[in-house]
Coordinates of C-alpha atoms in Angstrom, one line a residue:
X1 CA -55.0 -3.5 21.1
X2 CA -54.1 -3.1 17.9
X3 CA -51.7 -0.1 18.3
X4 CA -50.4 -1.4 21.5
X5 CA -49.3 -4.3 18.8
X6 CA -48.2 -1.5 16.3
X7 CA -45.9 0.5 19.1
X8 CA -44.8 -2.8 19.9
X9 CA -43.5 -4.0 16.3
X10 CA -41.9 -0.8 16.3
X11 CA -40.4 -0.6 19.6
X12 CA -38.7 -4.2 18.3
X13 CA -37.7 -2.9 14.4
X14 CA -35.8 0.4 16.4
X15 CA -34.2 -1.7 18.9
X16 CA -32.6 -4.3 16.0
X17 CA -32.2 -1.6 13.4
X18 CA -29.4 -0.1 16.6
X19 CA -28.0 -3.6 17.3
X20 CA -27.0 -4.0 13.9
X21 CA -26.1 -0.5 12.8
X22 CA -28.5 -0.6 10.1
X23 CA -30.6 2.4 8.7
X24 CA -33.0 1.6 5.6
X25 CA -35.2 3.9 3.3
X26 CA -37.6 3.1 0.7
X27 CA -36.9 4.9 -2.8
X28 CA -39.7 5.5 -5.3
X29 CA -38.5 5.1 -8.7
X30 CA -41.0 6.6 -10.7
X31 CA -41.6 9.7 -8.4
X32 CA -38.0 9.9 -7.9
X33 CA -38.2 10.5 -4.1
X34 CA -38.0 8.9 -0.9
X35 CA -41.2 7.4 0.6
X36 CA -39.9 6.4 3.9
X37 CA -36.4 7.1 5.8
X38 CA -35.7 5.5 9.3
X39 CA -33.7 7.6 12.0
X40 CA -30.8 5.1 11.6
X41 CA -30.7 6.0 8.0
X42 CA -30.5 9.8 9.0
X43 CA -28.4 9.6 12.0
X44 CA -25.0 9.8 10.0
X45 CA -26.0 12.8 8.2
X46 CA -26.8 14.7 11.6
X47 CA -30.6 14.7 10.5
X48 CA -33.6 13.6 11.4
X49 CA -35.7 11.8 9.2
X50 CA -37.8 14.3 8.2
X51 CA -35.2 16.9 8.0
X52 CA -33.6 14.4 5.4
X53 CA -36.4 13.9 2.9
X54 CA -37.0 17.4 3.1
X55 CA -33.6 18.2 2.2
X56 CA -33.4 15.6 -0.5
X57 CA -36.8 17.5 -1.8
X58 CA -35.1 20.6 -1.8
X59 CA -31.8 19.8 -3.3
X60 CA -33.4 16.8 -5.4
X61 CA -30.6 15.1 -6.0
X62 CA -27.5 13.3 -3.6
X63 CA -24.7 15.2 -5.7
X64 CA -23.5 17.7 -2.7
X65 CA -23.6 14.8 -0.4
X66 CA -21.4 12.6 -2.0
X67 CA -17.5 13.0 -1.9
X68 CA -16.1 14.3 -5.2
X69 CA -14.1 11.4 -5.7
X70 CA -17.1 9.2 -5.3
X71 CA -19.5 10.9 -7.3
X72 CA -19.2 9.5 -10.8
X73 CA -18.5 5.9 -9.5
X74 CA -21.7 6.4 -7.6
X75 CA -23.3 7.3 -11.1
X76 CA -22.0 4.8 -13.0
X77 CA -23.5 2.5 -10.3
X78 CA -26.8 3.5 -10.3
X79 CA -27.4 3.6 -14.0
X80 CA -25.9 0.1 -14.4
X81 CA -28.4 -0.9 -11.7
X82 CA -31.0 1.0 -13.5
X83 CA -30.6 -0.9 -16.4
X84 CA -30.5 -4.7 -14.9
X85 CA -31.9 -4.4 -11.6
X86 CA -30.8 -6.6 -8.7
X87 CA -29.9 -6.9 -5.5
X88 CA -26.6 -5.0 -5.4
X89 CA -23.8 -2.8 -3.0
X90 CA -21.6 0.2 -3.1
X91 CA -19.4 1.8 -1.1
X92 CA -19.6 5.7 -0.8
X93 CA -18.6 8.9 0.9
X94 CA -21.4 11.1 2.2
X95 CA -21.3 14.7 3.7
X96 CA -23.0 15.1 7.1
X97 CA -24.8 18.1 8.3
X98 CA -21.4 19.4 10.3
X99 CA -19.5 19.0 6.8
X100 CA -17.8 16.0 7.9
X101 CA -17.9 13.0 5.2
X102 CA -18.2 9.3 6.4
X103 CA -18.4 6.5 5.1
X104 CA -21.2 3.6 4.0
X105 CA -22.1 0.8 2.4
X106 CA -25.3 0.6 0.6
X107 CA -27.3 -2.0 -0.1
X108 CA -29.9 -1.7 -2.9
X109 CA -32.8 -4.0 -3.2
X110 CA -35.5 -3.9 -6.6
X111 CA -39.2 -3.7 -5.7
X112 CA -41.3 -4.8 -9.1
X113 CA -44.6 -4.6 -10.2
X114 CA -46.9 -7.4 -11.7
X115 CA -45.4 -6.3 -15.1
X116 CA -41.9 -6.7 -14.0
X117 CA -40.9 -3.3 -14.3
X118 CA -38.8 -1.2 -11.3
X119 CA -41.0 0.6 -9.2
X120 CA -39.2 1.0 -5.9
X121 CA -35.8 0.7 -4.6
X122 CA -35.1 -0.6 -1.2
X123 CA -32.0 1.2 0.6
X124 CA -30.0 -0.1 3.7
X125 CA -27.3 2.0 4.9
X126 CA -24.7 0.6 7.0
X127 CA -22.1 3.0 8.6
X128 CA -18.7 1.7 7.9
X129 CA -16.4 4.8 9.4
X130 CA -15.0 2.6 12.1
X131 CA -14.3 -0.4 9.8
X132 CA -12.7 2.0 7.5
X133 CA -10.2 3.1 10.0
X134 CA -9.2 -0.2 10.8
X135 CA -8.5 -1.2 7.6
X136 CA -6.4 1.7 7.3
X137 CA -5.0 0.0 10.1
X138 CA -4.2 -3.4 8.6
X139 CA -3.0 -1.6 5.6
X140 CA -0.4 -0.3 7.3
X141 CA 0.7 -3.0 9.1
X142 CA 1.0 -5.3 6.0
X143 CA 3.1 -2.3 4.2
X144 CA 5.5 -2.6 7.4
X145 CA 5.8 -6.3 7.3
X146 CA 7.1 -6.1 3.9
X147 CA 9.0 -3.6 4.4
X148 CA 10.8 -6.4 6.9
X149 CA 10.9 -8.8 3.9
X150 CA 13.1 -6.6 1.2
X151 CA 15.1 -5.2 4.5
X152 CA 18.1 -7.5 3.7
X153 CA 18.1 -7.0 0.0
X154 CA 18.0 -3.7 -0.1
X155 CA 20.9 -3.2 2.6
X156 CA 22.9 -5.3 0.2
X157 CA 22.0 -3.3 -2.4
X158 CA 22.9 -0.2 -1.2
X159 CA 26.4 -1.4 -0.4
X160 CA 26.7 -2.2 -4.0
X161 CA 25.7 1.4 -5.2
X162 CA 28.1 3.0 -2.7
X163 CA 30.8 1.0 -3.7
X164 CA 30.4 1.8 -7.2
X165 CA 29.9 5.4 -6.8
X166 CA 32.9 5.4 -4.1
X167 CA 35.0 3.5 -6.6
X168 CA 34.4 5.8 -9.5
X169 CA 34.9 9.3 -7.7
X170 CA 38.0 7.8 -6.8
X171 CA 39.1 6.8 -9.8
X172 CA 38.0 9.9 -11.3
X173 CA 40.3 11.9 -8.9
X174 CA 43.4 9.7 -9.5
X175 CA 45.9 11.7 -11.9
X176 CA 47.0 8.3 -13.1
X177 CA 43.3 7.8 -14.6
X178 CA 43.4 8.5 -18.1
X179 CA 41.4 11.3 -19.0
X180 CA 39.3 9.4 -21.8
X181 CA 37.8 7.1 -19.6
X182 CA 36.2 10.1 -17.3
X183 CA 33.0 10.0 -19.6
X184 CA 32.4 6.5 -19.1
X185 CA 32.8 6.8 -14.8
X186 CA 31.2 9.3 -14.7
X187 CA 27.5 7.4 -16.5
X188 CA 28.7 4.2 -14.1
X189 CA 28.2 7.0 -11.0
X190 CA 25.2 8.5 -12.3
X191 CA 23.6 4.9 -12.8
X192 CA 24.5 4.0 -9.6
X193 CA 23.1 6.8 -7.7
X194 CA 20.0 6.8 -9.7
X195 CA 19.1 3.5 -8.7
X196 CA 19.9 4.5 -4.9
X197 CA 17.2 7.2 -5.8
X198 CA 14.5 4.6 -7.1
X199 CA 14.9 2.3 -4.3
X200 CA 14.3 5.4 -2.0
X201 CA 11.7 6.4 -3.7
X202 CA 9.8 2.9 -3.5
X203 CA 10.6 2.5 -0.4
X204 CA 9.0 5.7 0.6
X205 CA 5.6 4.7 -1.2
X206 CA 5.4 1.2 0.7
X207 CA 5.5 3.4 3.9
X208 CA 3.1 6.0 3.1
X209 CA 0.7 6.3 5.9
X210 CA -1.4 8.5 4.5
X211 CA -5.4 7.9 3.2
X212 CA -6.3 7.3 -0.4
X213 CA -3.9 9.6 -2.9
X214 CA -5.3 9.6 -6.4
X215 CA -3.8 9.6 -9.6
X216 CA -4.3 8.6 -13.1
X217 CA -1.2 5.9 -13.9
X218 CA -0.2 3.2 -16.3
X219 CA 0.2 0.3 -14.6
X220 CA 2.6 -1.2 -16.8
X221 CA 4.5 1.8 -16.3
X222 CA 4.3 1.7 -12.4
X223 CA 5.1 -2.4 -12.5
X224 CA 8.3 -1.8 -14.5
X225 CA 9.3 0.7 -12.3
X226 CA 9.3 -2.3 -9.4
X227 CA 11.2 -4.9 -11.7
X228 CA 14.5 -4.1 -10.2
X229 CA 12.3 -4.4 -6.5
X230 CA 10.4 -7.6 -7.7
X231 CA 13.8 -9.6 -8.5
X232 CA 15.8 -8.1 -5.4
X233 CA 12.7 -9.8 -3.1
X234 CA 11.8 -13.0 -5.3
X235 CA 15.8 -13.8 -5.7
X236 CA 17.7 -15.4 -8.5
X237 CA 15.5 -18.7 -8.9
X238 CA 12.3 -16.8 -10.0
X239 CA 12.2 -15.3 -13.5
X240 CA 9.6 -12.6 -14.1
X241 CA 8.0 -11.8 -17.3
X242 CA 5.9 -8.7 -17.9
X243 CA 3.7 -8.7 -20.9
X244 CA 0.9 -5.7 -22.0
X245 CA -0.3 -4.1 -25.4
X246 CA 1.4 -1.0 -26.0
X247 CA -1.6 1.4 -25.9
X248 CA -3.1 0.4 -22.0
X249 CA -5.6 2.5 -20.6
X250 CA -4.7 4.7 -18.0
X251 CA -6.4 3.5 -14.7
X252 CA -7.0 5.9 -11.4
X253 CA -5.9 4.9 -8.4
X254 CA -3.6 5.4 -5.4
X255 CA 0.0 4.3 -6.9
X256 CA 1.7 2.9 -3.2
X257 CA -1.5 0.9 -2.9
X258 CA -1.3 -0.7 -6.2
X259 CA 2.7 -1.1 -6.0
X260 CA 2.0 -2.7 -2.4
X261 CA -0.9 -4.8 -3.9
X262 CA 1.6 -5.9 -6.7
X263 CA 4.6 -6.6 -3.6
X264 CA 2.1 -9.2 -1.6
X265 CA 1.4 -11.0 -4.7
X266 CA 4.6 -11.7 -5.5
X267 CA 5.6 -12.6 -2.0
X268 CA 2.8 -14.7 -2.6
X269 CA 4.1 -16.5 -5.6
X270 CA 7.7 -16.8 -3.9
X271 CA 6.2 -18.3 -1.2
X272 CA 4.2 -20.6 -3.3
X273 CA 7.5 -21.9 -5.9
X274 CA 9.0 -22.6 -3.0
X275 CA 11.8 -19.9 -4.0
X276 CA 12.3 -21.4 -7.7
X277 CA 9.8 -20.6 -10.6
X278 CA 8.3 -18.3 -13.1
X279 CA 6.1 -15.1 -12.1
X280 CA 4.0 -13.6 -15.0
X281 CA 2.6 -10.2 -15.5
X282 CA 0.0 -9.6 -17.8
X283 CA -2.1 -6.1 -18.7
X284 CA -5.1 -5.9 -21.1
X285 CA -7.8 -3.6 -22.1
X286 CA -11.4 -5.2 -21.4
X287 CA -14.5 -4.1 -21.9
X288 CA -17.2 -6.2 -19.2
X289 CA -20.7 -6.7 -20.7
X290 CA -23.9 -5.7 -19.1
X291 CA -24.3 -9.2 -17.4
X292 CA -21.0 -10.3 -16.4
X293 CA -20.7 -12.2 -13.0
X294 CA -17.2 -13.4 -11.5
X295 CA -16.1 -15.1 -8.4
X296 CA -18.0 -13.3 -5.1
X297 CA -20.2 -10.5 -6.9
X298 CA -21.1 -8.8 -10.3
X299 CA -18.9 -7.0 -12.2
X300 CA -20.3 -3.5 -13.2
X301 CA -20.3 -3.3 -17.1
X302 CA -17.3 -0.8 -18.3
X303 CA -14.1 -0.7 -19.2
X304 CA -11.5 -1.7 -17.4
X305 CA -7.9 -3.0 -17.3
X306 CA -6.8 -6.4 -16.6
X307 CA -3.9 -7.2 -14.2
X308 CA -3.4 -11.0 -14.3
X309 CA -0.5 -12.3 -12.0
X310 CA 0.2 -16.2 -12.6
X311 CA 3.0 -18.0 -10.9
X312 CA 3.8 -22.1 -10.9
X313 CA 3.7 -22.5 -7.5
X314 CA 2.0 -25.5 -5.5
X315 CA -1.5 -24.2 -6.2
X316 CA -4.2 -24.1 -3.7
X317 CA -7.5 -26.5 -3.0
X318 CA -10.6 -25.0 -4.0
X319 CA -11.7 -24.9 0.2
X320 CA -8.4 -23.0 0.3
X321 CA -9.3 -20.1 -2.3
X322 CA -12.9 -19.6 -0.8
X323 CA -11.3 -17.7 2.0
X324 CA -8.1 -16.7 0.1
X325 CA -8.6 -13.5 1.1
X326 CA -10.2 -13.1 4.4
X327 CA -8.1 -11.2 7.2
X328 CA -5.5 -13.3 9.1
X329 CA -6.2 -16.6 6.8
X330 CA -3.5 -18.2 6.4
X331 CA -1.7 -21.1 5.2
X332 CA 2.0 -20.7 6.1
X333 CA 3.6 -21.8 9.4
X334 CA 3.2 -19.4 12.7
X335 CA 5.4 -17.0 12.2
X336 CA 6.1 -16.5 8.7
X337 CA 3.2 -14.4 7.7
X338 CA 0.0 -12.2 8.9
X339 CA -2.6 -13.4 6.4
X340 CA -3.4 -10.1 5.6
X341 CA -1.9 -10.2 2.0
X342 CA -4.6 -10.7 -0.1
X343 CA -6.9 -8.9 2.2
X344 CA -5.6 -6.0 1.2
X345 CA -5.1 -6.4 -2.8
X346 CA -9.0 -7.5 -2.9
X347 CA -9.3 -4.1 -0.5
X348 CA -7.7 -2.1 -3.1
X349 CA -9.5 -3.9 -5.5
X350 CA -13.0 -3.0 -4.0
X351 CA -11.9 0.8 -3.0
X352 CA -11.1 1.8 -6.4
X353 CA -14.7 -0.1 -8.2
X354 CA -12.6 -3.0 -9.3
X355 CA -13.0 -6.5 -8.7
X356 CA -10.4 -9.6 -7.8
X357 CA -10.8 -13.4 -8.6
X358 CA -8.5 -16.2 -7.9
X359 CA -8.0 -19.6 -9.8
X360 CA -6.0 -22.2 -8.5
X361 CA -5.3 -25.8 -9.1
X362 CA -2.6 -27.8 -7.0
X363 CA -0.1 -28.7 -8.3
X364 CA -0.6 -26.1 -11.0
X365 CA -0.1 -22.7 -9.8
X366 CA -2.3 -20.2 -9.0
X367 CA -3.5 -16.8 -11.3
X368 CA -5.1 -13.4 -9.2
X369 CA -7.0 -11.6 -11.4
X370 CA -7.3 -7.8 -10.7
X371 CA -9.9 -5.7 -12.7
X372 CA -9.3 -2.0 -12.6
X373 CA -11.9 0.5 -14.0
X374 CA -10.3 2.6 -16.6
X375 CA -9.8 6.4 -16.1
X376 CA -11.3 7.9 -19.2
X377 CA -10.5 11.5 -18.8
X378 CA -6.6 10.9 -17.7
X379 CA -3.9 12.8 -19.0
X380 CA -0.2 11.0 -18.0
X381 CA 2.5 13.5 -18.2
X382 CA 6.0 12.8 -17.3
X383 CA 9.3 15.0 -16.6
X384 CA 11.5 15.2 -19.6
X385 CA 14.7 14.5 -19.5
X386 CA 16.5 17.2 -22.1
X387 CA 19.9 16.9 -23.3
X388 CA 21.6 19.8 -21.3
X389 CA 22.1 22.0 -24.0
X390 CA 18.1 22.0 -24.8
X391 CA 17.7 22.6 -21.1
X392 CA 15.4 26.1 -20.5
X393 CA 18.0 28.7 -19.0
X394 CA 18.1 32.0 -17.0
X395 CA 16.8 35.3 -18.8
X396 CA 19.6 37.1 -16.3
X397 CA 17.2 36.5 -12.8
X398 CA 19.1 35.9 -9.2
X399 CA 18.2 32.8 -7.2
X400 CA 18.5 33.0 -3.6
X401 CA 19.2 29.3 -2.7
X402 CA 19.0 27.8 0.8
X403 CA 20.3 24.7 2.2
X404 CA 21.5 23.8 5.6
X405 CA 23.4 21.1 4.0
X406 CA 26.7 22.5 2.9
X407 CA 27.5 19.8 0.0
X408 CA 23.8 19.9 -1.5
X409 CA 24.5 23.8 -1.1
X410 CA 27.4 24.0 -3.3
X411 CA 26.0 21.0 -5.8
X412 CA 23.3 23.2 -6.5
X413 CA 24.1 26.4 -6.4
X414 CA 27.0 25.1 -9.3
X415 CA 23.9 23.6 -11.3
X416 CA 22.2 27.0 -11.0
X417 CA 25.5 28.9 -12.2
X418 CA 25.7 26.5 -15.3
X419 CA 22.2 27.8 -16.1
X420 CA 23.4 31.0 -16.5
X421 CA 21.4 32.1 -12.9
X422 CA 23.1 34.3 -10.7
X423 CA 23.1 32.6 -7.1
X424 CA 22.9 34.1 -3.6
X425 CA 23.5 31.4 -1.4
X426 CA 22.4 30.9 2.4
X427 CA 23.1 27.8 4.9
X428 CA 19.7 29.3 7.2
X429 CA 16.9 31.3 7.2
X430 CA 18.8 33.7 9.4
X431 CA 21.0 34.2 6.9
X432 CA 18.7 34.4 4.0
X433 CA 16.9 37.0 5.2
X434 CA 20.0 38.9 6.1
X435 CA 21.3 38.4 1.9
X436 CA 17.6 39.5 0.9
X437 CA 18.0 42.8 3.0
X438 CA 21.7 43.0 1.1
X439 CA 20.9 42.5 -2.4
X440 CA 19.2 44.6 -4.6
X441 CA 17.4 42.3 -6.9
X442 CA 16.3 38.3 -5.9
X443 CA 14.0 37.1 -8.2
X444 CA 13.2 34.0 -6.9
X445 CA 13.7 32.4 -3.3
X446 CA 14.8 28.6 -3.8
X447 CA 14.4 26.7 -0.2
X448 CA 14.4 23.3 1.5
X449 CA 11.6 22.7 3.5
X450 CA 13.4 21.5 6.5
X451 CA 16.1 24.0 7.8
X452 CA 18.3 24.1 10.7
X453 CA 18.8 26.8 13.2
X454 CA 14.8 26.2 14.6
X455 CA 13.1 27.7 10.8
X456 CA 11.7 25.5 8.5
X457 CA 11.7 26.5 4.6
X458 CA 7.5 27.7 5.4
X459 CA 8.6 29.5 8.3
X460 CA 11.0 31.5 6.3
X461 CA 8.6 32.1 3.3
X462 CA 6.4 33.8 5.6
X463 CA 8.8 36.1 7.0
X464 CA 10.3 37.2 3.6
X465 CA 6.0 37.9 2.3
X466 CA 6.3 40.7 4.6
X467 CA 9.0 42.2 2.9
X468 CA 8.7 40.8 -0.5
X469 CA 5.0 39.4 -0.9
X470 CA 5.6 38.8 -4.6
X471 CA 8.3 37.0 -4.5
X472 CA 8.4 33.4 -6.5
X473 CA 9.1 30.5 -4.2
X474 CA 10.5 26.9 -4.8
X475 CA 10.3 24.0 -2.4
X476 CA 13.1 21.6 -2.3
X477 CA 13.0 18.3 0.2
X478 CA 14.0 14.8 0.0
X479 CA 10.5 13.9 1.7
X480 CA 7.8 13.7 -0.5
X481 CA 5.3 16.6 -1.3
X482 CA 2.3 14.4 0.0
X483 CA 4.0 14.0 3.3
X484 CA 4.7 17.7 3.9
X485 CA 0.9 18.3 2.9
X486 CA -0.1 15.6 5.5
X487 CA 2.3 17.4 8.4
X488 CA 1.3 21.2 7.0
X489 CA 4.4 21.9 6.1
X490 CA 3.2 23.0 2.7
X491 CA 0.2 23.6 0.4
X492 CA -1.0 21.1 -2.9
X493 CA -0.4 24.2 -4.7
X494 CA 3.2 25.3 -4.3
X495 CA 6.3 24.7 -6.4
X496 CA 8.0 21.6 -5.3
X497 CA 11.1 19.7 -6.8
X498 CA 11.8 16.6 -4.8
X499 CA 15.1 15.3 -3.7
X500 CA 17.4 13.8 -5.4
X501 CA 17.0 15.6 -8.9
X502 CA 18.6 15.6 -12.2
X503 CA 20.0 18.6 -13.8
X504 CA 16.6 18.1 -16.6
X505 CA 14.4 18.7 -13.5
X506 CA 15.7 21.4 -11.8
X507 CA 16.0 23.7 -14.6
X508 CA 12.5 22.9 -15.2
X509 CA 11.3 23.2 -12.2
X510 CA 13.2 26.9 -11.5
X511 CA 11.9 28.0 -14.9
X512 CA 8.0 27.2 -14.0
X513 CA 8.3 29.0 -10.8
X514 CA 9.8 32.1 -12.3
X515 CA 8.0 32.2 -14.9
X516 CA 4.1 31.2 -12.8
X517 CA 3.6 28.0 -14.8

């Protein structure tokens, strides 16, 4: 009777564990091994339980399982938890059997003894893949739908730019233009077309679709760079201030995410002033103690840095905050926004081990709080921008340059020429490969990625290994590098300069890939 009762018990703990997508294993501190592993908990993994202690036995340690990315997070985590155990949660990457990673959230529950000291370690795993995807999902959306907001700005500002570099070239060609002011017209034009270039480029990272892209950053450094973006969407009536110490920590995290994150807030604020106000940016270095809690959960002691965002808006009532940043909640009129604004910052918040809180009064404004863990081991590097006569030059090498755009062609190969290069230029691959089997020497092949004529830039580097396998190449596009991983167009390891460039960075970029750097 009694293990008709038993089967039964666990006939019922199976059938809920499924229902709610739940797989649980008890750790044993002291032994440092897993006393019990359910099948839901092995399931993800392509294991059975068994399989999966014994592999854990083996290996003794999670480290091959969890993503690279995750793996000191994940660490940092569990010694935090180690030294004030409580009920806690992480997210994580794990690698199953097949070499696929998903991911999970675990939960981690303290067992004590009667002295009060850790003796087991209660683990649910809850298999978050799907939910994942979606949010990826979301993500997007609410990069497209503000995208929509600046859509009218930047259309105006683009006329500006083209008036201003139409204007100048103009002037520059008129014989009755005196010669003296040439110098001047010609910085006016460059200015102009360099902030054609930045809006490009932002615009481009709002619209990313790809997954997480990592990378060690300043955030003061990345929020400047979306002043001119920031006042072209918040309009004249809204003065923004940026404040920060001059020695911030370098943070890692995916740089669209945070610029998007940054985007929503503001639309936010704008929202919030009612189109007339102040918007205040504020970075700080802080170091979190061991028992720090904040808003919805604990804050895991480190160091991190501080991204407060305060506007004088209306403010919001405190029933208002508690679901601030739930999916679709919303307090503006149908039609004028998806609610899935802070969503997403306290997503990117979460993703990268950070934390969010918000404070609000009405009446009084309202300050988001963004905690980002600081990257330690960062090195920032940025291109320098010589003067042209410190500018690294040819040692007598031949470029072969190709280009189905005739204008960028010429504009290059001239750039090339006043490096002291020689230049074989081509307008397709067809053609390249035709000047290769013509020339004697070519010491490095200089290509866009996407070519007329049916060849992409790839396509042609392929052809030319057969004849010339050690041949240098340099990848040119006006797409970014990421997006020609993400559509195999090319490697993570090639030479790339990216469209538009200034005279600084091509030289640079040519002299790297000559010379293997």
């Amino acid at each position: 009777m009694k293990e008709a009762s038993k089967r039964q018990r666990d006939s019922v703990r199976g059938i809920a564990e499924r229902i709610a997508g739940l797989g649980y294993a008890l750790w044993d501190e002291r032994a440092e091994s897993y006393v019990f592993v359910s099948e839901q908990f092995a399931r993800p993994y392509g294991l059975t339980p068994h399989e999966y202690v014994t592999r854990y036995d083996i290996s003794h340690e999670e480290v091959p399982w969890i993503h690279p990315d995750d793996y000191e997070r994940y660490e940092a985590y569990y010694r935090a938890y180690l030294d004030n155990p409580k009920e806690c949660s992480i997210e994580v990457r794990y690698r199953a059997l097949q070499g696929d990673y998903f991911h999970a959230r675990e939960f981690w529950v303290p067992i004590y003894d009667d002295s009060n000291r850790l003796i087991q370690s209660v683990v649910v795993l809850l298999h978050i893949t799907e939910l994942k995807h979606a949010e990826e999902a979301l993500r997007r959306a609410q990069k497209m739908e503000a995208v929509g907001q600046l859509a009218g700005g930047i259309a105006h500002d683009f006329n500006n730019m083209l008036a201003v570099i139409m204007g100048n070239l103009e002037l520059l060609s008129d014989r009755d233009t005196d010669a003296s002011r040439a110098p001047d017209l010609i910085d006016m034009t460059m200015y102009a077309a360099e902030r054609g270039a930045e809006l490009t480029s932002r615009l481009l990272a709002f619209t990313r679709e790809q997954t997480t892209q990592e990378g060690s950053f300043d955030l003061r450094e990345l929020a400047d760079g979306m002043l001119g973006l920031l006042q072209r969407t918040l309009g004249p009536q809204i003065d923004i201030a940026i404040e920060s110490p001059p020695n911030l920590w370098p943070c890692r995290v995916d740089r669209s995410q945070f610029e998007n994150s940054l985007l929503n807030l503001a639309l936010n604020a704008r929202d919030a002033m009612l189109s007339r106000g102040m918007l205040k940016l504020e970075f700080s270095n802080v170091e979190i103690a061991k028992d720090r809690d904040q808003g919805k959960g604990a804050i895991i002691p480190g160091e991190y840095v501080r991204v407060t965002v305060t506007d004088t808006g209306i403010g919001m009532a405190p029933d208002v905050v508690e679901h601030a940043v739930e999916p679709y909640f919303t307090t503006k009129g149908e039609g004028s926004g998806s609610g899935l604004g802070l969503s997403m910052v306290y997503g990117f918040a979460q993703q990268f081990g950070g934390h969010l809180d918000i404070s609000s009064r009405l009446q009084h404004g309202t300050t988001v709080e963004m905690l980002i863990p600081r990257d330690p081991g960062a090195t920032l590097s940025d291109v320098v921008d010589l003067p042209s006569r410190g500018l690294p030059r040819s040692h007598g090498e031949c470029v072969l340059l190709v280009d189905d755009d005739a204008a960028v062609l010429e504009m290059t190969a001239r750039i090339l020429e006043s490096l002291d290069y020689e230049v074989k230029s081509a307008r397709s691959a067809h053609e390249a490969l035709g000047v290769l089997d013509a020339s004697a020497r070519i010491d490095l092949l200089m290509t866009d990625v996407m070519l007329g004529g049916g060849y992409s830039g790839p396509e042609l580097t392929r052809e030319i290994e057969h004849r010339r396998p050690d041949l240098p190449v340099l990848f040119v596009s006006g797409f970014p590098q990421r997006k020609l991983e993400a559509s195999g167009y090319v490697g993570s390891e090639v030479a790339f300069l990216a469209k538009p460039f200034r005279k600084a960075q091509l030289a640079q970029a040519v002299r790297r890939a000559l010379d293997g750097g």
